[in-house]
CSV table of C-alpha atoms in Angstrom, one decimal:
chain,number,residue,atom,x,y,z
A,1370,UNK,CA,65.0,-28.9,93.6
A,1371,UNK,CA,64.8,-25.6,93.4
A,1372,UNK,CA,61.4,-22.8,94.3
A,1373,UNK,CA,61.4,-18.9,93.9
A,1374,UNK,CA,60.2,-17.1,96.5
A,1375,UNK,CA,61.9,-13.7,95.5
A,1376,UNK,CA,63.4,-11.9,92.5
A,1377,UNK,CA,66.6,-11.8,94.8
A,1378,UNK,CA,66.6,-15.5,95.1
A,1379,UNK,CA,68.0,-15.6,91.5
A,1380,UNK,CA,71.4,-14.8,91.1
A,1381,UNK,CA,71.7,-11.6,87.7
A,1382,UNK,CA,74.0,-14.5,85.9
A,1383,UNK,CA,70.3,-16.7,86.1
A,1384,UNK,CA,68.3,-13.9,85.3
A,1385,UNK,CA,70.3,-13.0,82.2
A,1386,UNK,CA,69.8,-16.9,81.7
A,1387,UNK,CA,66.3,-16.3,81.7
A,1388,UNK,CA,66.2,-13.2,79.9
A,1389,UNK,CA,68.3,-15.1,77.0
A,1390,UNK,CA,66.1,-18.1,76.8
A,1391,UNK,CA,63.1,-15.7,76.6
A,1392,UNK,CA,64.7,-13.8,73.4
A,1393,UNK,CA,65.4,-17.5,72.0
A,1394,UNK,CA,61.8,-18.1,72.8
A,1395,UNK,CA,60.5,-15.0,71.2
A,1396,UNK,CA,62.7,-15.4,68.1
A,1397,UNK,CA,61.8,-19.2,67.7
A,1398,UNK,CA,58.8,-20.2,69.2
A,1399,UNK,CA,58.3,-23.6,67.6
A,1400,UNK,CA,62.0,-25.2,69.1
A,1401,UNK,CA,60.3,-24.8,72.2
A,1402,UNK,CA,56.5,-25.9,71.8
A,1403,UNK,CA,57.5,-29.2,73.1
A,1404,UNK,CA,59.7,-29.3,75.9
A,1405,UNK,CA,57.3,-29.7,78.6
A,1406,UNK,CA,55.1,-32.2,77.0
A,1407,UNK,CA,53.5,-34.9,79.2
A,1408,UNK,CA,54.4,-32.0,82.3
A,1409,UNK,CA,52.2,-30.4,84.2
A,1410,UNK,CA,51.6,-27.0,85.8
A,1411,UNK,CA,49.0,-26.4,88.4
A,1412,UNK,CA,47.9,-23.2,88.9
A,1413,UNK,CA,47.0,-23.0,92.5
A,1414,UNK,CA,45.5,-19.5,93.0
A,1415,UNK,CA,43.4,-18.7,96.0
A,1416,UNK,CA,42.9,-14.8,95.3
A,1417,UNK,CA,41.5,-13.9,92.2
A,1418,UNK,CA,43.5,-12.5,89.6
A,1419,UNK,CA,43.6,-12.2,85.9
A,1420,UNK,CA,47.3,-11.7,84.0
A,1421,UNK,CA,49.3,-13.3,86.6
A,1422,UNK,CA,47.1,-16.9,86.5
A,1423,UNK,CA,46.4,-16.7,82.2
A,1424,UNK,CA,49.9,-15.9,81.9
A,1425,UNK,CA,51.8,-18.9,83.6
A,1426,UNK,CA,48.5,-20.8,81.9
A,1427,UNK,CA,49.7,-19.7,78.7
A,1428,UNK,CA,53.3,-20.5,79.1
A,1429,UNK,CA,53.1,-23.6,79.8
A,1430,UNK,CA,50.3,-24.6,76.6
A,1431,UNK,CA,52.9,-22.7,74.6
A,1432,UNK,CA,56.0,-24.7,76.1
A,1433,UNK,CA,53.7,-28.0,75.3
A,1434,UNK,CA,52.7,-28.9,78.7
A,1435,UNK,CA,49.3,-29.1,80.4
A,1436,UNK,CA,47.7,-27.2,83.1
A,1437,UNK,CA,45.6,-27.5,86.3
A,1438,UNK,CA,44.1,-26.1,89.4
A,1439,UNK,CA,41.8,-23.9,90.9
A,1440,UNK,CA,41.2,-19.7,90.4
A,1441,UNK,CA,39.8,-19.3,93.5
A,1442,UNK,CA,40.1,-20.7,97.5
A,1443,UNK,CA,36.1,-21.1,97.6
A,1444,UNK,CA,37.0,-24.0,94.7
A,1445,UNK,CA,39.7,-25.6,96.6
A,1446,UNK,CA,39.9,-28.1,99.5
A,1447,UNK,CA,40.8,-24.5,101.9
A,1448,UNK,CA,37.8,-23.9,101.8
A,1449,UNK,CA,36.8,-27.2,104.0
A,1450,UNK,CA,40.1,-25.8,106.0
A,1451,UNK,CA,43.1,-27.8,104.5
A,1452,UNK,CA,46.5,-26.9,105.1
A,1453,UNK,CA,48.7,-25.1,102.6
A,1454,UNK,CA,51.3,-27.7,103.7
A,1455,UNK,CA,48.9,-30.4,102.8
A,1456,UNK,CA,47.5,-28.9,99.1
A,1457,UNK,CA,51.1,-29.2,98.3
A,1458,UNK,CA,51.8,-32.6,99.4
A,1459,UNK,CA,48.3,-33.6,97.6
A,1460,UNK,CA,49.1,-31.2,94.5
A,1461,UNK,CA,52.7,-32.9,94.0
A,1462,UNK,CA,51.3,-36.4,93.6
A,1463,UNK,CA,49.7,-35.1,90.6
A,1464,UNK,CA,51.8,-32.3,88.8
A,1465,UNK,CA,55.2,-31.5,88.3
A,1466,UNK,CA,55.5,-27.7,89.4
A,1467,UNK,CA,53.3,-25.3,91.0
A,1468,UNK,CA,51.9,-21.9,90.5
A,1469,UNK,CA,50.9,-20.7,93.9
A,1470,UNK,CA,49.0,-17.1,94.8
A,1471,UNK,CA,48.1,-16.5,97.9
A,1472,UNK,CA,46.9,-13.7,100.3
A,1473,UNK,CA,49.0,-14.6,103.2
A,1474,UNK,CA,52.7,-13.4,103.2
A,1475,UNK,CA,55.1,-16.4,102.9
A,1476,UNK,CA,52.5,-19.2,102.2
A,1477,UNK,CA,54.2,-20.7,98.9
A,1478,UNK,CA,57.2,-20.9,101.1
A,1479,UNK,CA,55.4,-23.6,103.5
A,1480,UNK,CA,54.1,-25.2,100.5
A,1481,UNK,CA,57.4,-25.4,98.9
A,1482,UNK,CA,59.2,-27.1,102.4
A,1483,UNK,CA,56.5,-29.3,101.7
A,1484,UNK,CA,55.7,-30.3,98.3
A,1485,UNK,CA,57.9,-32.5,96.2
A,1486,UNK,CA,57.9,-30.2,93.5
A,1487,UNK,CA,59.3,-26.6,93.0
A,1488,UNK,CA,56.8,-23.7,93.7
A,1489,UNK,CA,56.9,-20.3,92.3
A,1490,UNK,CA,55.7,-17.8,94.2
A,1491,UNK,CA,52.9,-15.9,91.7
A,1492,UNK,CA,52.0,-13.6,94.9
A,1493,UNK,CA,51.8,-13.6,98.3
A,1494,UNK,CA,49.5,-10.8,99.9
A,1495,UNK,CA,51.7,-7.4,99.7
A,1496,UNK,CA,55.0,-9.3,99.9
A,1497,UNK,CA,56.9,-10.5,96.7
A,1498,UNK,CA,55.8,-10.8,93.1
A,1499,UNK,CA,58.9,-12.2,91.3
A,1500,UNK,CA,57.5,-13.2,87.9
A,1501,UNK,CA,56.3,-9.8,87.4
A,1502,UNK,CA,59.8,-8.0,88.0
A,1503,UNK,CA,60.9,-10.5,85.8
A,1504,UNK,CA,58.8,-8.8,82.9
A,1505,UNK,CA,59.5,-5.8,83.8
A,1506,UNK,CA,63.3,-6.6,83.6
A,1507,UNK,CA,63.1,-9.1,80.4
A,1508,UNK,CA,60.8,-5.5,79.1
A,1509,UNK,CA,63.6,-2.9,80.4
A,1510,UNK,CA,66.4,-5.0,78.6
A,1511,UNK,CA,64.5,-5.8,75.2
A,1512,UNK,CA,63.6,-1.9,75.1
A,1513,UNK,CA,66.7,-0.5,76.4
A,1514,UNK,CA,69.6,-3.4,75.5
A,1515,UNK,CA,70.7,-3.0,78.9
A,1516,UNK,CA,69.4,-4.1,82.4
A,1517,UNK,CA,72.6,-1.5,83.7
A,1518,UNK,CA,73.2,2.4,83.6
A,1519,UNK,CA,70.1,3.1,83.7
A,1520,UNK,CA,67.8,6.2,85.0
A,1521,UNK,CA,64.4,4.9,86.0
A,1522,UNK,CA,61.9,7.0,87.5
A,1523,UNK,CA,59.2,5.1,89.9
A,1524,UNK,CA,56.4,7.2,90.1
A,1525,UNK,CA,53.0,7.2,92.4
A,1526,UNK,CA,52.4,4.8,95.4
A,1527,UNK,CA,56.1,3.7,96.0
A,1528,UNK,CA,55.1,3.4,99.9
A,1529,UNK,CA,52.5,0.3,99.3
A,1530,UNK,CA,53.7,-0.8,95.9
A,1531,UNK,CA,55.4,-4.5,95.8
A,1532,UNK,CA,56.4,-4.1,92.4
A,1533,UNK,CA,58.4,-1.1,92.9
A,1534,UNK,CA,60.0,-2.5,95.7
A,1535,UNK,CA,61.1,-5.4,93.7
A,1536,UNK,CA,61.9,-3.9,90.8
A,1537,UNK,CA,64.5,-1.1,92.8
A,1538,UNK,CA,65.9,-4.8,94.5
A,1539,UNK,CA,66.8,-6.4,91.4
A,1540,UNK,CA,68.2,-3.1,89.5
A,1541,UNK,CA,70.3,-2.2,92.5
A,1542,UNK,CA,72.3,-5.2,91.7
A,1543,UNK,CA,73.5,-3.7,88.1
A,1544,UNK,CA,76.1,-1.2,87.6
A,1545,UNK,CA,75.3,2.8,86.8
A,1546,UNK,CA,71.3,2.2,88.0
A,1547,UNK,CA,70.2,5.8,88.8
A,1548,UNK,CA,66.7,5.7,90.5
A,1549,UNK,CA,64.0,9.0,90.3
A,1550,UNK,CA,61.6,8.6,92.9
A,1551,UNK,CA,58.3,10.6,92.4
A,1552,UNK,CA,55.1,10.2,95.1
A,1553,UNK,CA,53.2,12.4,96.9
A,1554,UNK,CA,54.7,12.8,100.8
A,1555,UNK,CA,52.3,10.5,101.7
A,1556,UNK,CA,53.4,7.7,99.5
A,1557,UNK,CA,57.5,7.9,99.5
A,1558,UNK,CA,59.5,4.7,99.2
A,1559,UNK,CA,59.4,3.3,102.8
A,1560,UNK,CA,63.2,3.9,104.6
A,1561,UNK,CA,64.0,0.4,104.9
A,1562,UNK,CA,64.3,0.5,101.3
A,1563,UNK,CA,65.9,3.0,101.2
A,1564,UNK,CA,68.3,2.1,103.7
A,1565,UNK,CA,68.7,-1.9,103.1
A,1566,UNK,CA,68.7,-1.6,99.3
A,1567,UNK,CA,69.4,2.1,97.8
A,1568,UNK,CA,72.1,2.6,100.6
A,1569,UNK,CA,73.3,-0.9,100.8
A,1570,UNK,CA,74.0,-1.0,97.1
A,1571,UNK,CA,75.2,2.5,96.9
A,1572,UNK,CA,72.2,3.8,94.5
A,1573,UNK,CA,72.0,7.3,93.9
A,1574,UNK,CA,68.5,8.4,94.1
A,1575,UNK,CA,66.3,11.4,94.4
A,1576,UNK,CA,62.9,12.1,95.5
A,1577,UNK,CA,60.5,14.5,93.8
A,1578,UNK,CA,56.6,15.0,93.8
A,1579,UNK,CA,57.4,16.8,90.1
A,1580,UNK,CA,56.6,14.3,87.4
A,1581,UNK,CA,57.1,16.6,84.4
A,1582,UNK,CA,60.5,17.6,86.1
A,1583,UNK,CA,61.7,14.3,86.6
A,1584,UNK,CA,60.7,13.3,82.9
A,1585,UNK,CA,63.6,14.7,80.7
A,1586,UNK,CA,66.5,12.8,82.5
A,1587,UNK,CA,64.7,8.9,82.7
A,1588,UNK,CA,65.1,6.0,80.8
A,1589,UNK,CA,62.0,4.5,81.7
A,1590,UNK,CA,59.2,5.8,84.1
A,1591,UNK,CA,57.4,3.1,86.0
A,1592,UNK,CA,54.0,4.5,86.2
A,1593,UNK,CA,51.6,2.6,89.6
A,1594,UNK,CA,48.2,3.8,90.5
A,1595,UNK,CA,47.7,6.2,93.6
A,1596,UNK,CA,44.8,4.3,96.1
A,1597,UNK,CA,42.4,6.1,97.2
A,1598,UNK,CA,41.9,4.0,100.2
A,1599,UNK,CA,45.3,4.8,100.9
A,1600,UNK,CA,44.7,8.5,102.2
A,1601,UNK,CA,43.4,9.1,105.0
A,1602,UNK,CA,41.4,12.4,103.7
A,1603,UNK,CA,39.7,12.9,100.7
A,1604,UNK,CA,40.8,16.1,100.3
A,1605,UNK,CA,44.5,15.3,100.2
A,1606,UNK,CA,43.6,12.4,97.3
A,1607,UNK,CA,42.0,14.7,95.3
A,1608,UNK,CA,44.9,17.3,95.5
A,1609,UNK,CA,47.5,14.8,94.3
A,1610,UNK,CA,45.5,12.4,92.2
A,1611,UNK,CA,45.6,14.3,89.1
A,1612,UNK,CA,49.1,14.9,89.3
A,1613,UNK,CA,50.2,12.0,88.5
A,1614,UNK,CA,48.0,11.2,85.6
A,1615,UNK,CA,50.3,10.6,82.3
A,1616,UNK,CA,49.2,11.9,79.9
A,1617,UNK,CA,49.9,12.7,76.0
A,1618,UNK,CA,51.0,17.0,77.2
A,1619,UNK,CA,53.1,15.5,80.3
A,1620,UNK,CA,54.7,13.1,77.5
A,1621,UNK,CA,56.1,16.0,75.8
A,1622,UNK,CA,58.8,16.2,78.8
A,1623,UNK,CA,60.0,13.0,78.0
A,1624,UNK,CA,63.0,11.8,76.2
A,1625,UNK,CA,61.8,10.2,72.9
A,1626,UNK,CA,63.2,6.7,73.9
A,1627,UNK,CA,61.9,6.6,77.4
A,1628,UNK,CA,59.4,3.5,77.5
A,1629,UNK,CA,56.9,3.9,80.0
A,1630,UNK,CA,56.2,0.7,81.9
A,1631,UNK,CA,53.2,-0.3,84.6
A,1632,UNK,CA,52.8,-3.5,86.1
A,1633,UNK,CA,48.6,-3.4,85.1
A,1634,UNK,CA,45.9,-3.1,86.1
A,1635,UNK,CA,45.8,0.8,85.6
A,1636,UNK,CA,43.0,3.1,86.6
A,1637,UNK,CA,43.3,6.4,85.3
A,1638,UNK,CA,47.1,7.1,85.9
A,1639,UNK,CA,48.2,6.6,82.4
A,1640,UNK,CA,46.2,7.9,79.3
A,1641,UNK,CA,44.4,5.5,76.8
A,1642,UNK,CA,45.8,8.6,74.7
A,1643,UNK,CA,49.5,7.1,75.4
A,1644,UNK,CA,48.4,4.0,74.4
A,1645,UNK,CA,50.0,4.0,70.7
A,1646,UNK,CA,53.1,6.1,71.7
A,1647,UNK,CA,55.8,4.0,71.1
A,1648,UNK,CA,57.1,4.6,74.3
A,1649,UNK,CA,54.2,3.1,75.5
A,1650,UNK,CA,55.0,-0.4,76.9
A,1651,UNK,CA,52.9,-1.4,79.7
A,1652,UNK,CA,51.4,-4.1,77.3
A,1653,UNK,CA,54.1,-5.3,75.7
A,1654,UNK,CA,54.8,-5.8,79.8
A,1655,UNK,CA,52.3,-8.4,79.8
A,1656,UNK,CA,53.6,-10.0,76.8
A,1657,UNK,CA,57.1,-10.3,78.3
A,1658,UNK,CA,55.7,-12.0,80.8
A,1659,UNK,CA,54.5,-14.6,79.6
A,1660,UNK,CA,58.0,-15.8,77.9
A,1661,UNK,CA,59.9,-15.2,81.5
A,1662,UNK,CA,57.2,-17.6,82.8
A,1663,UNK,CA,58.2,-19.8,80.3
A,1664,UNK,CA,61.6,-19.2,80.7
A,1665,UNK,CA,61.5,-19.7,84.7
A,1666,UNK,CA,59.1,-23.0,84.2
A,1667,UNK,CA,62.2,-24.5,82.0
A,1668,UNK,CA,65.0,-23.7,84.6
A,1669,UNK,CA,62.9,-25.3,87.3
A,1670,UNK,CA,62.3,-28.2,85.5
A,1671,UNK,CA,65.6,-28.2,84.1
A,1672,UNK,CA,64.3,-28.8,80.7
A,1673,UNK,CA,66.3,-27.5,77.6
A,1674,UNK,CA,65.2,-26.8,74.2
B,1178,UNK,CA,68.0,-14.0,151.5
B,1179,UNK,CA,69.8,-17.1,151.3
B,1180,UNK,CA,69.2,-20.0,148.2
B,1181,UNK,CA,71.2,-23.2,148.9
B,1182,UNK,CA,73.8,-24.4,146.0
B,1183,UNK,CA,72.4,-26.4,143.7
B,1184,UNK,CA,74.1,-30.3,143.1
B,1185,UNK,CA,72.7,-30.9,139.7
B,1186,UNK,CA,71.6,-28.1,137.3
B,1187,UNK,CA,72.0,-24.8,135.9
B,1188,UNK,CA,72.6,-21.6,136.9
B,1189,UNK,CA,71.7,-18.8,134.9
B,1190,UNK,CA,73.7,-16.3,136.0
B,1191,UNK,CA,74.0,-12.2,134.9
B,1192,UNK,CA,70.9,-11.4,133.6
B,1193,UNK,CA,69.6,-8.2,133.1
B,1194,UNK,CA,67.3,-7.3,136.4
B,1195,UNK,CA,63.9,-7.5,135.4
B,1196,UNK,CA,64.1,-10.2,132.8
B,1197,UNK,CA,64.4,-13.1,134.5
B,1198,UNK,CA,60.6,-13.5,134.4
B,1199,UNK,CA,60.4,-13.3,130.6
B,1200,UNK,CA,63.3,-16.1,130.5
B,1201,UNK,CA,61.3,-18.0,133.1
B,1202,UNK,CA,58.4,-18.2,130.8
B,1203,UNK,CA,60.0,-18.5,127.5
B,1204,UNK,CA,62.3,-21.7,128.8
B,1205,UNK,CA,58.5,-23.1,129.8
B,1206,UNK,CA,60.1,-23.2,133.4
B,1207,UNK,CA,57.0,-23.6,135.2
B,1208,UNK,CA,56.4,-27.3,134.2
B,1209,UNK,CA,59.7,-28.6,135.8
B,1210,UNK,CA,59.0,-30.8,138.3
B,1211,UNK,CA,63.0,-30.0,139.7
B,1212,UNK,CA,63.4,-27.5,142.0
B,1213,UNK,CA,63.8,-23.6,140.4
B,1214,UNK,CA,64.5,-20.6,142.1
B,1215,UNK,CA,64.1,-16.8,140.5
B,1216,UNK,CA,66.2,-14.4,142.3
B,1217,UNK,CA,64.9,-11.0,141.4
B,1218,UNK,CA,67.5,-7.8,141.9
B,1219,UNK,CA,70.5,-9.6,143.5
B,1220,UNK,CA,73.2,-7.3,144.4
B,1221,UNK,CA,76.1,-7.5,141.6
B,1222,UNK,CA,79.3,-5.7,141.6
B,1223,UNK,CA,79.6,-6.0,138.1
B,1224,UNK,CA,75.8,-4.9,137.1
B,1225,UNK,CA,74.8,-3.4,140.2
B,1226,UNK,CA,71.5,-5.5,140.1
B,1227,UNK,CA,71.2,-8.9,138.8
B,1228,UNK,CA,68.2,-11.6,138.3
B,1229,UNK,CA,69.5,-15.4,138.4
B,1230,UNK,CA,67.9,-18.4,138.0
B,1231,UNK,CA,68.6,-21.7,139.5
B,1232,UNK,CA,67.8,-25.0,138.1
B,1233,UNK,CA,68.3,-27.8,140.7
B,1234,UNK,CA,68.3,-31.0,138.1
B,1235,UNK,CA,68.3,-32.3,134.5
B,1236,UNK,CA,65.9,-29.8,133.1
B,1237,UNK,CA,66.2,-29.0,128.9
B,1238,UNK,CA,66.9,-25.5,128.5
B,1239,UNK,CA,67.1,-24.1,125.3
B,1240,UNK,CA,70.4,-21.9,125.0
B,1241,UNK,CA,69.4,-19.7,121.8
B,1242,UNK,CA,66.1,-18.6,124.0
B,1243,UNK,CA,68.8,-17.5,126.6
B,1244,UNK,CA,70.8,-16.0,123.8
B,1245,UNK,CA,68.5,-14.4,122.4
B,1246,UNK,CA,66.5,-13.0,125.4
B,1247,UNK,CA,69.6,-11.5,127.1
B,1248,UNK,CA,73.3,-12.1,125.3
B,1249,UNK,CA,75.4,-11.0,128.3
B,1250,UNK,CA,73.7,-13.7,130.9
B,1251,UNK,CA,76.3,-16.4,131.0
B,1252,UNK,CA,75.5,-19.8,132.4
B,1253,UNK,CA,77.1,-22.2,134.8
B,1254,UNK,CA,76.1,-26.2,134.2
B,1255,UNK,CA,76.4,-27.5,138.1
B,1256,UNK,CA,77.5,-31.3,138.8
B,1257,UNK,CA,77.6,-33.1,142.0
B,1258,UNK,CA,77.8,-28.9,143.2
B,1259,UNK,CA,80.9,-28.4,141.8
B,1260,UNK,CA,80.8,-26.0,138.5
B,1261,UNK,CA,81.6,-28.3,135.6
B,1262,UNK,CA,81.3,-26.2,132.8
B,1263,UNK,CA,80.6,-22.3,131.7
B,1264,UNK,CA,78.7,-21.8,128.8
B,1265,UNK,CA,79.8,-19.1,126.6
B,1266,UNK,CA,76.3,-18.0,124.6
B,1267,UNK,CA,76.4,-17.0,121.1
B,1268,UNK,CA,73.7,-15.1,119.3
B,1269,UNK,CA,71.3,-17.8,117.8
B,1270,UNK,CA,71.1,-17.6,114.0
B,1271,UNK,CA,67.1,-18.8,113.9
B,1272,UNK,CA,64.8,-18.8,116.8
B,1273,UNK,CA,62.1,-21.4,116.6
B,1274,UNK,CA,58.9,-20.8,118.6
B,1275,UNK,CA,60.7,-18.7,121.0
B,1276,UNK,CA,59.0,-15.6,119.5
B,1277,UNK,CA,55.6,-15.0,117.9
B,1278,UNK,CA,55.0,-13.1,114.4
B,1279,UNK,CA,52.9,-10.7,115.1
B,1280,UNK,CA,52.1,-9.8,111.3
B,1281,UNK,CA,49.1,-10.1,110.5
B,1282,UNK,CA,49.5,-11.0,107.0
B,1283,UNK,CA,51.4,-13.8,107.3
B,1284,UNK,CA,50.8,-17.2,107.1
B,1285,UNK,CA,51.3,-18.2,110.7
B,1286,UNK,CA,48.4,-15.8,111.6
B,1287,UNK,CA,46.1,-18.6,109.7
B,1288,UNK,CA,48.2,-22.2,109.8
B,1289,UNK,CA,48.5,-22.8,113.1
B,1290,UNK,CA,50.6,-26.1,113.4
B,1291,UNK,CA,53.1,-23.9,111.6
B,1292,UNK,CA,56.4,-23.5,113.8
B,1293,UNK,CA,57.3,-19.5,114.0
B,1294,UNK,CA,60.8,-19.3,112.6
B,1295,UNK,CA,63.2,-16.5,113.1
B,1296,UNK,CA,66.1,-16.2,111.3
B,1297,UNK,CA,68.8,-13.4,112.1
B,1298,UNK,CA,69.3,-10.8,109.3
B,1299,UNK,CA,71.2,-7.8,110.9
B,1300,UNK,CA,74.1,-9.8,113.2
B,1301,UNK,CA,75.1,-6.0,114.2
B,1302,UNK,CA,71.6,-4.7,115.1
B,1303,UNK,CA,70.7,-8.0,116.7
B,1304,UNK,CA,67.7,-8.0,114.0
B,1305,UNK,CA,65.6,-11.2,113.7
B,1306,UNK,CA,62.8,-11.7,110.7
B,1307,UNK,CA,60.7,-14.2,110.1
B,1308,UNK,CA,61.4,-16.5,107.1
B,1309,UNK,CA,57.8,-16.3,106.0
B,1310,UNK,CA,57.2,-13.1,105.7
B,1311,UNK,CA,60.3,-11.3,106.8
B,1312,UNK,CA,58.9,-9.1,109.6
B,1313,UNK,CA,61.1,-7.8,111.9
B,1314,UNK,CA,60.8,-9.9,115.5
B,1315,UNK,CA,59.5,-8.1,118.0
């Protein structure tokens, strides 16, 4: 039986599985409407969030199956003090895979050594978010035909951000991936990164705090919101907030197929004025996500269309 | 000073003056009943100062805590006082409730019946993390 914990627990032969199944999904949605019926997801959230929980809700009404769970830990038996270890024992008596969030780093791990069932890790605290690097990979390769040689340009918290750091861990592992880092000083890509993943993987990179400089040369610019709470002085937040605010005159640096991706929710860091670029395709993000779900809810239950 | 041989036991020989304490706690050493001496800053030709301990009966010590605590102590399994056996220590790839995460974001800082599992990541920089949340060991 088989969990995911991490985008690096899959293998990039079973994540272009997943990406093909998705395309088959997306080009024929009806072959698959019923290969999870009479299977059940439950959607074990205790944080709050909105695309992450609707999207693996979706999926799995779309792949024919049925949902339930809890949005919250207030609504759950945690709240009374239960166990993660002993939700999943309880939970796997009564569905047949798990959608877990969490705010404690590692938690759908100890509920997968003890459910029956796999577990997908849908977020724990700041640590891994794999079924959102999977849209962002299923989005990259749909938009660019290629998941390799690639430029990508991360730009704005890449010290805090998750998604950038899983994203840069799954690309290392293709051929020709050049990476364009572009944060404040305050907010550069932490070295262990660096070091156990650009280094390791031998991925040239650069760092920048010029946006509009870095622009002409990407493939796709992953946009993430500067914090505020982040800085330490206002001042300093102020200076560097608005640099980093895409916009439709800092588009006219870019390439005119560079797709601009962000893994949502966005403040003010990208434009509403972007939103009907074409290269725009932060929502069509969300949309990808939902079919890797899918995809990744198939291959751990090992169903086939 | 003088410590009598032991006839039954261990000695925990080699190790790094000033940890023997650390080792003494970590192997739960103080709820042997047997006899157990700490030698603190013995003389050593090859080290120059020394700790050793002495375990005088069948007391389970945990080799990887030993390992993992100080590599180049070696130890020396005692029977009817004549030396039986040298163990040669390896570097333990997981440590289980030998060391404490002390992030706290993970989920050991909240479950507590949860064992604290270490599992080594960099064999050349001696680097532990934990499986949960992969913090480095500290």
């Amino acid at each position: 039986m088989r969990s995911l914990f991490s985008i690096t627990d899959l293998s990039v032969e079973e994540i272009q599985g997943l990406i093909d199944t998705a395309n088959q999904i997306i080009e024929d949605p009806d072959r698959f409407a019923h290969v999870c019926d009479r299977k059940k997801l439950a959607t074990l959230f205790f944080e709050p969030s909105t695309r992450t929980r609707l999207s693996f809700e979706a999926a799995m009404y779309e792949l024919g199956g049925q949902v339930i769970g809890f949005s919250s830990a207030s609504s759950s038996s945690a709240a009374k003090g239960e166990s993660v270890a002993d939700t999943a024992k309880t939970i796997s008596c009564y569905a047949d895979i798990i959608a877990m969030r969490h705010p404690k780093e590692g938690a759908p791990l100890v509920a997968a050594m003890n459910a029956s069932i796999p577990v997908i890790n849908a977020g724990d605290g700041g640590h891994n978010h794999p079924t959102q690097t999977l849209a962002d990979l299923l989005t990259l390769y749909r938009e660019k035909g290629r998941l390799d040689n690639l430029t990508v340009g991360f730009c704005g918290d890449l010290k805090f951000g998750r998604t950038v750091h899983s994203l840069i861990a799954a690309l290392a592992r293709y051929e020709g991936i050049k990476v364009v880092l572009i944060s404040p000083k305050e907010l550069q890509l932490p070295s262990y990164i660096k070091k156990d993943v650009l280094q390791k993987y031998d991925i040239p990179y650069t760092q920048t705090t010029n946006l509009e400089g870095a622009m002409p040369q990407l493939d796709a610019l992953y946009m993430t919101r500067v914090q505020r709470e982040r800085f330490f002085n206002e001042e300093d937040y102020l200076r560097l907030k608005d640099s980093y605010i895409l916009d439709p005159e800092k588009m006219k640096n870019a390439g005119e197929d560079m797709i601009v991706m962000h893994p949502l929710p966005r403040v003010n860091e990208i434009s509403v004025a972007i939103d009907n670029d074409p290269r725009a395709c932060y929502f069509k993000q969300v949309l990808n996500g939902k079919y890797m779900r899918m995809a990744l809810i198939m291959m751990l239950l090992g169903v086939k269309a | 000073m003088i410590i009598g041989s032991i006839k039954n036991g261990m000695v925990i020989d080699h190790i790094t003056a000033g940890r023997a304490m650390e080792l003494y706690d970590l192997l739960g050493l103080s709820n042997a009943d047997c006899e157990v001496a700490l030698i603190k800053n013995a003389v050593s030709g090859k080290m120059g100062r020394k700790d050793i301990i002495k375990i005088n009966g069948d007391f389970p010590v945990d080799v990887n805590v030993i390992a993992y605590v100080d590599p180049k102590a070696t130890i020396n399994i005692i029977k009817d006082g004549a030396l039986v056996e040298k163990k040669a220590l390896q570097t333990p790839q997981k440590l289980v409730n030998v060391v404490k995460c002390q992030n706290p974001r993970c989920i050991t800082s909240t479950e507590q019946e949860l064992d604290h599992v270490f599992v080594l990541t960099e064999p050349e920089n001696g680097v532990y993390r934990c499986i949960y949340c992969e913090a480095q060991a500290k």
